[in-house]
Each structure stands twice: as C-alpha cells, then as structure tokens.
Coordinates of N, CA and C in Angstrom, one line a residue:
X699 N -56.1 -30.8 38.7 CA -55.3 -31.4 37.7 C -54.0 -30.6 37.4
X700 N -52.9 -31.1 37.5 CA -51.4 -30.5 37.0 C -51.8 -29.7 35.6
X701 N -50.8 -28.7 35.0 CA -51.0 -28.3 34.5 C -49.9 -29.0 33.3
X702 N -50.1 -29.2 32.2 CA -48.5 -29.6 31.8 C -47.9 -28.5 30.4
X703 N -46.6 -27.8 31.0 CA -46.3 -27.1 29.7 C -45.5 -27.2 29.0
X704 N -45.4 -26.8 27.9 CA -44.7 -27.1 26.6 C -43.5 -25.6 27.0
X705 N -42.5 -26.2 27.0 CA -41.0 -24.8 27.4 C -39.9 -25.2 26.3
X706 N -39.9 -24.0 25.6 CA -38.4 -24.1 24.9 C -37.8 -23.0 24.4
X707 N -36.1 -23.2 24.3 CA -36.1 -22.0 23.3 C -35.5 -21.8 22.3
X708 N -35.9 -21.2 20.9 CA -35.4 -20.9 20.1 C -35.1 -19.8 19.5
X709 N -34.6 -19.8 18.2 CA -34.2 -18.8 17.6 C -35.5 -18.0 16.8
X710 N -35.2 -17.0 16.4 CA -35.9 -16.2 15.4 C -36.6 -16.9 14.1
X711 N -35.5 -18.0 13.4 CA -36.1 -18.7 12.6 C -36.4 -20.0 13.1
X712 N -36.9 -19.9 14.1 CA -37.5 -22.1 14.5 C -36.6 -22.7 14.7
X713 N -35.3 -22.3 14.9 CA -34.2 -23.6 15.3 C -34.5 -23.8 16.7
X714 N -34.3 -25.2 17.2 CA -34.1 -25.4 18.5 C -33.2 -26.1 18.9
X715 N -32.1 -26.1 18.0 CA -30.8 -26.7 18.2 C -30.1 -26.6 19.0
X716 N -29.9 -26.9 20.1 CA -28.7 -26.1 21.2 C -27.5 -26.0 20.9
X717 N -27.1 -26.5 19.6 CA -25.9 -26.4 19.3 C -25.7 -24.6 18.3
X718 N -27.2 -24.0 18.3 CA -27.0 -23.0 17.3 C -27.2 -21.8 18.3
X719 N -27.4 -22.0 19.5 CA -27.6 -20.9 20.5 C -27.0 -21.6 21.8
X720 N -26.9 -20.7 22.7 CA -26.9 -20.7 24.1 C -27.8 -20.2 24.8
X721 N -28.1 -20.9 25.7 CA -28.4 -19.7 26.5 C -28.2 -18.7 27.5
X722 N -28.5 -17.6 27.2 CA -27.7 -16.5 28.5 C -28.1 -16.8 29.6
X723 N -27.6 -15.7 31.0 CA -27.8 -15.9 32.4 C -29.4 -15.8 32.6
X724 N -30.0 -15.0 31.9 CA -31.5 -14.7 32.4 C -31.9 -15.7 31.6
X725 N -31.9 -16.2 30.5 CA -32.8 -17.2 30.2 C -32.3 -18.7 31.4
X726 N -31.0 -18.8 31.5 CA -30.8 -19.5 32.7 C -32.5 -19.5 33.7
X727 N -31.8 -17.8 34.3 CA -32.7 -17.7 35.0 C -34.1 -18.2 35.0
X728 N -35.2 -18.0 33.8 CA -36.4 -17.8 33.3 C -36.8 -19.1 33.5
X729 N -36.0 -20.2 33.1 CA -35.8 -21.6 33.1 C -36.3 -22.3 34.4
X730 N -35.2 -22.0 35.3 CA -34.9 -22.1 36.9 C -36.1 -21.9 37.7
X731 N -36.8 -20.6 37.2 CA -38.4 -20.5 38.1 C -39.1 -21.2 37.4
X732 N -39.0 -21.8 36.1 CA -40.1 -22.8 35.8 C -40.2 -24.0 36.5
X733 N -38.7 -24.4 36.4 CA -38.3 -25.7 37.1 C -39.3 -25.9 38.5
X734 N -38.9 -24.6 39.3 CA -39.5 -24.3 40.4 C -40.7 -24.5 41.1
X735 N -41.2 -24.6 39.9 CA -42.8 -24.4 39.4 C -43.3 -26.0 39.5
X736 N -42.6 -26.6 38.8 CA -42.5 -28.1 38.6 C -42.5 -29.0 39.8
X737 N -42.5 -30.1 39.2 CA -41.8 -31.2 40.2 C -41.4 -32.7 39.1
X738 N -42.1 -32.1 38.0 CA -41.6 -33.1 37.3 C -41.4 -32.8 35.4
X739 N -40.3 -33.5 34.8 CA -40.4 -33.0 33.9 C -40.0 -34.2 32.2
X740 N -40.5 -34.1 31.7 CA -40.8 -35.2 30.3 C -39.8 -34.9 29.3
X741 N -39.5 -35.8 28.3 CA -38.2 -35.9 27.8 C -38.8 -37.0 26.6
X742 N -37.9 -36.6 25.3 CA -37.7 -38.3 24.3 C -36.1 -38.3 25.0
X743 N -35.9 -39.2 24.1 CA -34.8 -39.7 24.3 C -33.2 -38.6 24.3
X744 N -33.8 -37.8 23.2 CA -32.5 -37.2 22.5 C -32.1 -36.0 23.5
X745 N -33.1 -35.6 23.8 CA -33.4 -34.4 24.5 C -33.1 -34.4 26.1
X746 N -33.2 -35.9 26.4 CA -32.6 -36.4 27.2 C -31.1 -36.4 28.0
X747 N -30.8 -37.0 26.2 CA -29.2 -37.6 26.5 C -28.7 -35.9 25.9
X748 N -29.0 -35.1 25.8 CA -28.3 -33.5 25.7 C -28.2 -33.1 27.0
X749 N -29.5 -33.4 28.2 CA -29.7 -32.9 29.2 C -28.4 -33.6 30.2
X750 N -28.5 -35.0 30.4 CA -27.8 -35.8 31.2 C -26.9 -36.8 30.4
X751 N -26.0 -36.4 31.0 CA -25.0 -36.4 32.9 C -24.6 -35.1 32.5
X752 N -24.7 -34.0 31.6 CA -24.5 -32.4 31.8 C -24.6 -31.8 33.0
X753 N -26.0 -31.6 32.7 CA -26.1 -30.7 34.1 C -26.5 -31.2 35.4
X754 N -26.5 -32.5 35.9 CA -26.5 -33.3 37.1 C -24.9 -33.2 37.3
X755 N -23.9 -33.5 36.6 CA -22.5 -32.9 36.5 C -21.8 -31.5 37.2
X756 N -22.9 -30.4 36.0 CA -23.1 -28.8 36.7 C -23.3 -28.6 38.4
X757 N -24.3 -29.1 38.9 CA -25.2 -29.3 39.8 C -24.3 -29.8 40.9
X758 N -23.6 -31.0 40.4 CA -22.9 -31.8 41.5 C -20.9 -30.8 41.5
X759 N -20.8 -30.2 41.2 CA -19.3 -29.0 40.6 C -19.6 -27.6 41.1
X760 N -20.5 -27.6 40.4 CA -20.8 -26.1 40.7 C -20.1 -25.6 39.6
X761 N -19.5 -26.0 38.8 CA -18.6 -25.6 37.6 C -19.3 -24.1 36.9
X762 N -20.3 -23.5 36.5 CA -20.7 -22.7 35.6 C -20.7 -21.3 36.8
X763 N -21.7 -20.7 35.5 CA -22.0 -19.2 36.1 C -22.8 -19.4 37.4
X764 N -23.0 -18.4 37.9 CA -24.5 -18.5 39.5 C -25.2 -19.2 39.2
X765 N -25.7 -18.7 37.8 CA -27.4 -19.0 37.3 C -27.6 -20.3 36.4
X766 N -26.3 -20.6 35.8 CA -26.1 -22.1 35.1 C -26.5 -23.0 36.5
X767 N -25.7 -22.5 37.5 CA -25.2 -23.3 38.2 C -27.0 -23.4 39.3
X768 N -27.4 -22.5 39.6 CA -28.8 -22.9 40.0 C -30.1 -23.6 39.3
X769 N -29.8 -23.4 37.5 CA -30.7 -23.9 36.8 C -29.9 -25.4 37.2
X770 N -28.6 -26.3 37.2 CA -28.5 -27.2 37.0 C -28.4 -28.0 38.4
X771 N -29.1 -27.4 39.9 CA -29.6 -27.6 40.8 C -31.0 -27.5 40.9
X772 N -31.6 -27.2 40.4 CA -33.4 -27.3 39.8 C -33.8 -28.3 39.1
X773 N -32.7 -28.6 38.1 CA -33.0 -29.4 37.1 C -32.8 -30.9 37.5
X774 N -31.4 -30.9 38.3 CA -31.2 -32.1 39.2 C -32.3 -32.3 40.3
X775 N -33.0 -31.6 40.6 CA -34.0 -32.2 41.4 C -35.2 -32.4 41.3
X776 N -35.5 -32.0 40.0 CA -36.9 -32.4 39.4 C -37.0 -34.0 39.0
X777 N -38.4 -34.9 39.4 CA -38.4 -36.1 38.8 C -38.5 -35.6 37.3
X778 N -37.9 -37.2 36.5 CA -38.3 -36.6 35.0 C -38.1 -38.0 34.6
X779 N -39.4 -38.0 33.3 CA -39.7 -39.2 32.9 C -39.1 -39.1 31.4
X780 N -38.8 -40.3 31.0 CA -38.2 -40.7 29.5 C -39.1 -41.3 28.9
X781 N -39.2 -41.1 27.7 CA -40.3 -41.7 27.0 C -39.2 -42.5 25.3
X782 N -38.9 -43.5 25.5 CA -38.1 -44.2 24.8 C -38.0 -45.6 24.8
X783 N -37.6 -46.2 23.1 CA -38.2 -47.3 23.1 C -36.8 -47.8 23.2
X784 N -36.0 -47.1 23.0 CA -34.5 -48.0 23.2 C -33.8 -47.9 23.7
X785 N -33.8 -46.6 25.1 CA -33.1 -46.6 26.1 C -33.3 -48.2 27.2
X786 N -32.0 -48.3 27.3 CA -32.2 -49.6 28.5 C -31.8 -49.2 29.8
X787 N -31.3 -47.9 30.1 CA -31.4 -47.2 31.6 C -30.7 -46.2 31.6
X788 N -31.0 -45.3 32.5 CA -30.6 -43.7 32.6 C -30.1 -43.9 33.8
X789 N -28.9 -42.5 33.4 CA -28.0 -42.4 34.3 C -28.4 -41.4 35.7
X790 N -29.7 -40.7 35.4 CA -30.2 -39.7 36.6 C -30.7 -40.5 37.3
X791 N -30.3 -40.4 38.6 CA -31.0 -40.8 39.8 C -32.6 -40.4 39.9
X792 N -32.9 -40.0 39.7 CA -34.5 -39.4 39.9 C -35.5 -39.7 38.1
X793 N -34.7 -40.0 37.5 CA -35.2 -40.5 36.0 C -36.0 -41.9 36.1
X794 N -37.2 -42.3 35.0 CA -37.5 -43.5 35.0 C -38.3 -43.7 33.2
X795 N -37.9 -44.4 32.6 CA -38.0 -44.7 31.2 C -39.9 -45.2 31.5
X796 N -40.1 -44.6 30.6 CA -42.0 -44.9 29.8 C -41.4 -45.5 28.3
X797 N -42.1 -46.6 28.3 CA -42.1 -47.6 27.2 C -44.1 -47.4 26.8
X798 N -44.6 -47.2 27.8 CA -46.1 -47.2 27.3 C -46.8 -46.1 26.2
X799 N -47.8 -46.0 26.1 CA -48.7 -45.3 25.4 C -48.6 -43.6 25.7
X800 N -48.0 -43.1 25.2 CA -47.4 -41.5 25.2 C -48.5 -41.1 25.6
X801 N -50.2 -41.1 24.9 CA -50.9 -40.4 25.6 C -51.7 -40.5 26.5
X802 N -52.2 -42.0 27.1 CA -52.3 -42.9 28.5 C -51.3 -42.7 29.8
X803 N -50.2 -42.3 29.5 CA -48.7 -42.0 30.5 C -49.4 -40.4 30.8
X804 N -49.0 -39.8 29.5 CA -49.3 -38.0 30.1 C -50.7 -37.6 30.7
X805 N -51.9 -38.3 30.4 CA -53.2 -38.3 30.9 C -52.9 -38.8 32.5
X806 N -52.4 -40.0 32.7 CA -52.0 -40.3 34.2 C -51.6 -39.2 34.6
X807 N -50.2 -38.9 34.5 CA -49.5 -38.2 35.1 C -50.2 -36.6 35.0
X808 N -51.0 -35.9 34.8 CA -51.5 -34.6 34.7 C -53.2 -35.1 36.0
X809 N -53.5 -36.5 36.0 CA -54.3 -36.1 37.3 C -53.7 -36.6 38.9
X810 N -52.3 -37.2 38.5 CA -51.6 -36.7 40.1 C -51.7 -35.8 40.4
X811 N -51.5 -35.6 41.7 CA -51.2 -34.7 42.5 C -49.9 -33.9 42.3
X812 N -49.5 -33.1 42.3 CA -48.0 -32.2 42.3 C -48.2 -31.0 41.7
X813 N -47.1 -31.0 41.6 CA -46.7 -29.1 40.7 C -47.1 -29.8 39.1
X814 N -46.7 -28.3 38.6 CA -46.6 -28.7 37.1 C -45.5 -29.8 36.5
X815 N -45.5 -29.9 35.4 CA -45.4 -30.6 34.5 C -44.7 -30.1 33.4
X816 N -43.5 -30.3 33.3 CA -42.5 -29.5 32.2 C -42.2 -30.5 31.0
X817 N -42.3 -29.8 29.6 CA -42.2 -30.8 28.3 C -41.1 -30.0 27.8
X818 N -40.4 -30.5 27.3 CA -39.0 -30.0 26.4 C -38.8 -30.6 25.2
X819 N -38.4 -30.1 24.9 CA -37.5 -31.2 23.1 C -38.7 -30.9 21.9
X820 N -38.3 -31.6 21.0 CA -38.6 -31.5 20.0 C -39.8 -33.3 19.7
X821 N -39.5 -33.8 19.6 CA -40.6 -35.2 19.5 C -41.4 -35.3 20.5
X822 N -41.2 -35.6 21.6 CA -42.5 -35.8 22.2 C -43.2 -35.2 22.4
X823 N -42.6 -33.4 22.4 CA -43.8 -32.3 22.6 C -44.4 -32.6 21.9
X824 N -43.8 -32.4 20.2 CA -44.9 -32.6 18.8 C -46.1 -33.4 19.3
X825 N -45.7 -34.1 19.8 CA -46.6 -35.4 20.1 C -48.0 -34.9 21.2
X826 N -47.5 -34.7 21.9 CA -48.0 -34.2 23.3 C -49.3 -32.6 22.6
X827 N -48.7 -32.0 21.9 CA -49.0 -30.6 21.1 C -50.3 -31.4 20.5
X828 N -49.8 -32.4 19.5 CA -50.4 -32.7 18.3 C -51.9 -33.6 19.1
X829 N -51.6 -34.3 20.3 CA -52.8 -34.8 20.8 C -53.7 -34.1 21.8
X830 N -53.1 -32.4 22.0 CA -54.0 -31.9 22.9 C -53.8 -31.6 23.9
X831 N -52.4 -32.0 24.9 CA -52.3 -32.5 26.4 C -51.8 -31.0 26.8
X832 N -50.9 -30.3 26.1 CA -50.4 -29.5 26.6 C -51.5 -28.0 27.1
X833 N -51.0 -27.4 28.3 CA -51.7 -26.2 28.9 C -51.3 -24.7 28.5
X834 N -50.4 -24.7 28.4 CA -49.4 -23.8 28.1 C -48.1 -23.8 27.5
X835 N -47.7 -23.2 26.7 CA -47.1 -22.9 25.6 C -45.9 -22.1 25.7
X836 N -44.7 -21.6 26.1 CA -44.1 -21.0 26.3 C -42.6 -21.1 25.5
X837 N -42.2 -19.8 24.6 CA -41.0 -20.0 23.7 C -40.3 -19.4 24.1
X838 N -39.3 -18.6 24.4 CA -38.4 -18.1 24.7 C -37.0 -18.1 23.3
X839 N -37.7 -17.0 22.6 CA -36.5 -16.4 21.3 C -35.7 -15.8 21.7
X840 N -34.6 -16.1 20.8 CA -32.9 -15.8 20.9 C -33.2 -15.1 19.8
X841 N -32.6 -13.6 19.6 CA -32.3 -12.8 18.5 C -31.1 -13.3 17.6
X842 N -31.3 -14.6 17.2 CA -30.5 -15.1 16.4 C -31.3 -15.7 15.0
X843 N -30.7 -15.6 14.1 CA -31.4 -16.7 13.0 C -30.0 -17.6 12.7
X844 N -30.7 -18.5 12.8 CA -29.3 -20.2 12.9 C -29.3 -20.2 11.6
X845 N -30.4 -20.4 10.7 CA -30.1 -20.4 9.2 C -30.6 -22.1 8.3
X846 N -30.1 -23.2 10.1 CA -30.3 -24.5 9.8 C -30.5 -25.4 10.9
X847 N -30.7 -26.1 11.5 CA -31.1 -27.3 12.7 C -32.6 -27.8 12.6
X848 N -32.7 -28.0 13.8 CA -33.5 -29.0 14.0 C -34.6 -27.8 14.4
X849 N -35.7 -27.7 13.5 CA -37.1 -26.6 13.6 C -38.0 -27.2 14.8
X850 N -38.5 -26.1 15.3 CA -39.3 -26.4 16.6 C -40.6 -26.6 15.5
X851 N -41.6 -27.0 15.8 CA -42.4 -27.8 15.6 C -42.7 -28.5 14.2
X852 N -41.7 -29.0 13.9 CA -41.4 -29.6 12.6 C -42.1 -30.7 12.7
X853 N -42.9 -31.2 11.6 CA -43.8 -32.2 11.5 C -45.0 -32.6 12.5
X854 N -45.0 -31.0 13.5 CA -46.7 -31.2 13.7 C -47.8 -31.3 12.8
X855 N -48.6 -32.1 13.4 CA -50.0 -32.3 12.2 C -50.9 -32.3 13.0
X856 N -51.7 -30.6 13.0 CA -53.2 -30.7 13.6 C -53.9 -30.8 12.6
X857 N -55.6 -31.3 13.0 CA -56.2 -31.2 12.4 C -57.0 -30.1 12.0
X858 N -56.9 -29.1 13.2 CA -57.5 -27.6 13.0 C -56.5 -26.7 13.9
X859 N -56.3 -25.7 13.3 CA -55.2 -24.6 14.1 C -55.1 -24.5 15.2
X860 N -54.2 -24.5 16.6 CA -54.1 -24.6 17.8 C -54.5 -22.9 18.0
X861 N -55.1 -21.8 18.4 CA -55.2 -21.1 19.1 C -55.4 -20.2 20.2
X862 N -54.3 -19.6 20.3 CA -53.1 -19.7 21.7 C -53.8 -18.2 22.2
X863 N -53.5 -17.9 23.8 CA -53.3 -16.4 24.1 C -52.3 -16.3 24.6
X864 N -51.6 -14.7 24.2 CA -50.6 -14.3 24.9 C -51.3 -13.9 26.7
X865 N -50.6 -14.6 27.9 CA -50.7 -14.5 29.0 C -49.7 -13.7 29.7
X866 N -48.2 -14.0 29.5 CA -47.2 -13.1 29.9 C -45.9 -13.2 28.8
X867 N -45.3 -11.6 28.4 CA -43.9 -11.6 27.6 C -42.5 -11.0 28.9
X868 N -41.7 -11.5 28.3 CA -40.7 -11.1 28.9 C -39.7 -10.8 28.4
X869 N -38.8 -9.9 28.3 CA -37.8 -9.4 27.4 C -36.6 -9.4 28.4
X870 N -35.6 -10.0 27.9 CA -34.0 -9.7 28.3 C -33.5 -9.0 28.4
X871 N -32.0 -8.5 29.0 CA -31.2 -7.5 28.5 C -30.9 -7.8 26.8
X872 N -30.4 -9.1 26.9 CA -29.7 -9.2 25.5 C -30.8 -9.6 24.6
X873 N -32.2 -9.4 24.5 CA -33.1 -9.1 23.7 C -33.4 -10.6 23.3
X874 N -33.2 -11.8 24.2 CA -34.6 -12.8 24.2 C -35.8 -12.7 24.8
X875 N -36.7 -13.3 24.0 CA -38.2 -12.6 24.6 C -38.9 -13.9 24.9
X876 N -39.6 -13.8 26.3 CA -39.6 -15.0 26.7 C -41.4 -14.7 26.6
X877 N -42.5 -16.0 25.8 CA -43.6 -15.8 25.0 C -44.6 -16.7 25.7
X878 N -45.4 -16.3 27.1 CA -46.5 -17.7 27.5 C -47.9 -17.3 26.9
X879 N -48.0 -18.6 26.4 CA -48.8 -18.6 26.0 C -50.3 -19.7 26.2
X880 N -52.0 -19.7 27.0 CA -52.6 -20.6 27.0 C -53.3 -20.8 25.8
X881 N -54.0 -22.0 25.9 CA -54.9 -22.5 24.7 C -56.3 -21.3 25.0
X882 N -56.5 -20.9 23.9 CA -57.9 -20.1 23.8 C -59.0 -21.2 24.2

C-alpha cells in the first residue's frame, strides 16, 4: 500500500500562507526529494490554483534559482489529483479533477501501485488528517511569526488526539526545521 503524506510549510505561529513566507533554496530542495519520492500528488482547489500555471511555467523557462527551478521540474512531473466541486478544468497536463467521495478517492488511490502520495494545502489535508488516511506528517517551519493568514490545521476536528513520532528533523542554514513525523 502507498504511503500518503501530509507536507507543508509553515511559520512558527501556524500560518501557511505563502503569501507570509517563501521559501528558501533548501526548503526548495527538501521539497524536490519529496516529490521524488512521489508519483502523485493531492490538492483542493485553492492550493491548486497557487500551484498552477506557476510553476509548470518555472519548469517550462527555467526562470528561477537551480533549486526553484528543479522543484518546479518535479512538481511538473508528478500526476496530481484535484479534489473540487467547481473547477470545470485544469490547466496541467498531467492533472485530473475528483468530484467523488474524498475518502473512497484517497482509500483507492493508497492501494495502487506507485510511489507515495503527496497532500498539501490546507482543506483537504484537514480532511484527509481528520479521517485518518494520512501516514506521515511532515512540517517544515520558517523562523518567522506572520502574526495572521490562513493557520495550518485550522478547523481540524478529532475525536481523540492524533499521536505522532518524531522519525527525522532537519535544520537549514537559514534555520527552517524540517519535522517527519509517523502516527504512533
């Protein structure tokens, strides 16, 4: 069975705003071997339309740094599924919209065959988190406090506490710490 993980990153106080951070070359980096790891990767809608025509753009230019520019050749080549009720079509080539049952879709897709299984954003992880599916947990903090955005797990609702082990940390030059974590 695929493994599927929950990747993101934020700040010091829970923002997961991209508009309140960037990310540096090594979280670039950190990214890029996840991708790697992958073959396919899950999306809502919003999280989506931040990703694409960005960095399929990057990818197809070469416009950024090395490591921009290899995360957004990783990222272009990963399948990735949308899970949205009111997209009517994506502009990635390799994208395909889920209109069905969020947790019947991710239960399929975890007993294909393939690499892992990459979750991003903010709603459908909650979702994905809240019902159980996810394997691994991975945050990646910016020594920033934003102050305000959109909070990483804002409006999760378990019914008993998720706990996690630390499996591997990683620390930056510029002092993001990258946090895996599996379910106990």
């Amino acid at each position: 069975m695929r493994k599927l993980i929950f990747a993101i990153n934020t700040t010091l106080d829970g923002c997961c705003d991209h508009t309140k951070q960037m990310a540096d070359e090594e979280t670039h980096e950190y990214f890029t071997h996840l991708m790697r790891e992958a073959d396919l990767q899950v999306f809502g809608r919003k999280t989506y339309e931040l990703m694409v025509p960005f960095w399929p753009e990057v990818a197809k230019n070469q416009s950024m740094t090395k490591a921009s520019n290899e995360f957004a050749r990783a990222f272009d080549s990963v399948k990735k599924v949308v899970f949205s009720r009111s997209l009517d079509s994506v502009e990635d080539r390799n994208t395909r919209i889920v209109r069905t049952d969020l947790r019947d879709e991710i239960v399929k897709l975890k007993q294909e065959q393939g690499k892992n299984i990459l979750v991003g954003g903010v709603s459908v992880a909650s979702q994905i988190i809240e019902l159980g599916l996810a394997d691994e947990y991975i945050f990646v903090v910016s020594p920033i406090i934003a102050g305000e955005g959109t909070r990483l797990l804002e409006g999760v609702r378990l019914r008993e506490s998720l706990k996690l082990k630390l499996v591997d940390s990683k620390v930056s030059k510029s002092g993001c710490v990258a946090l895996r974590y599996t379910k106990q």
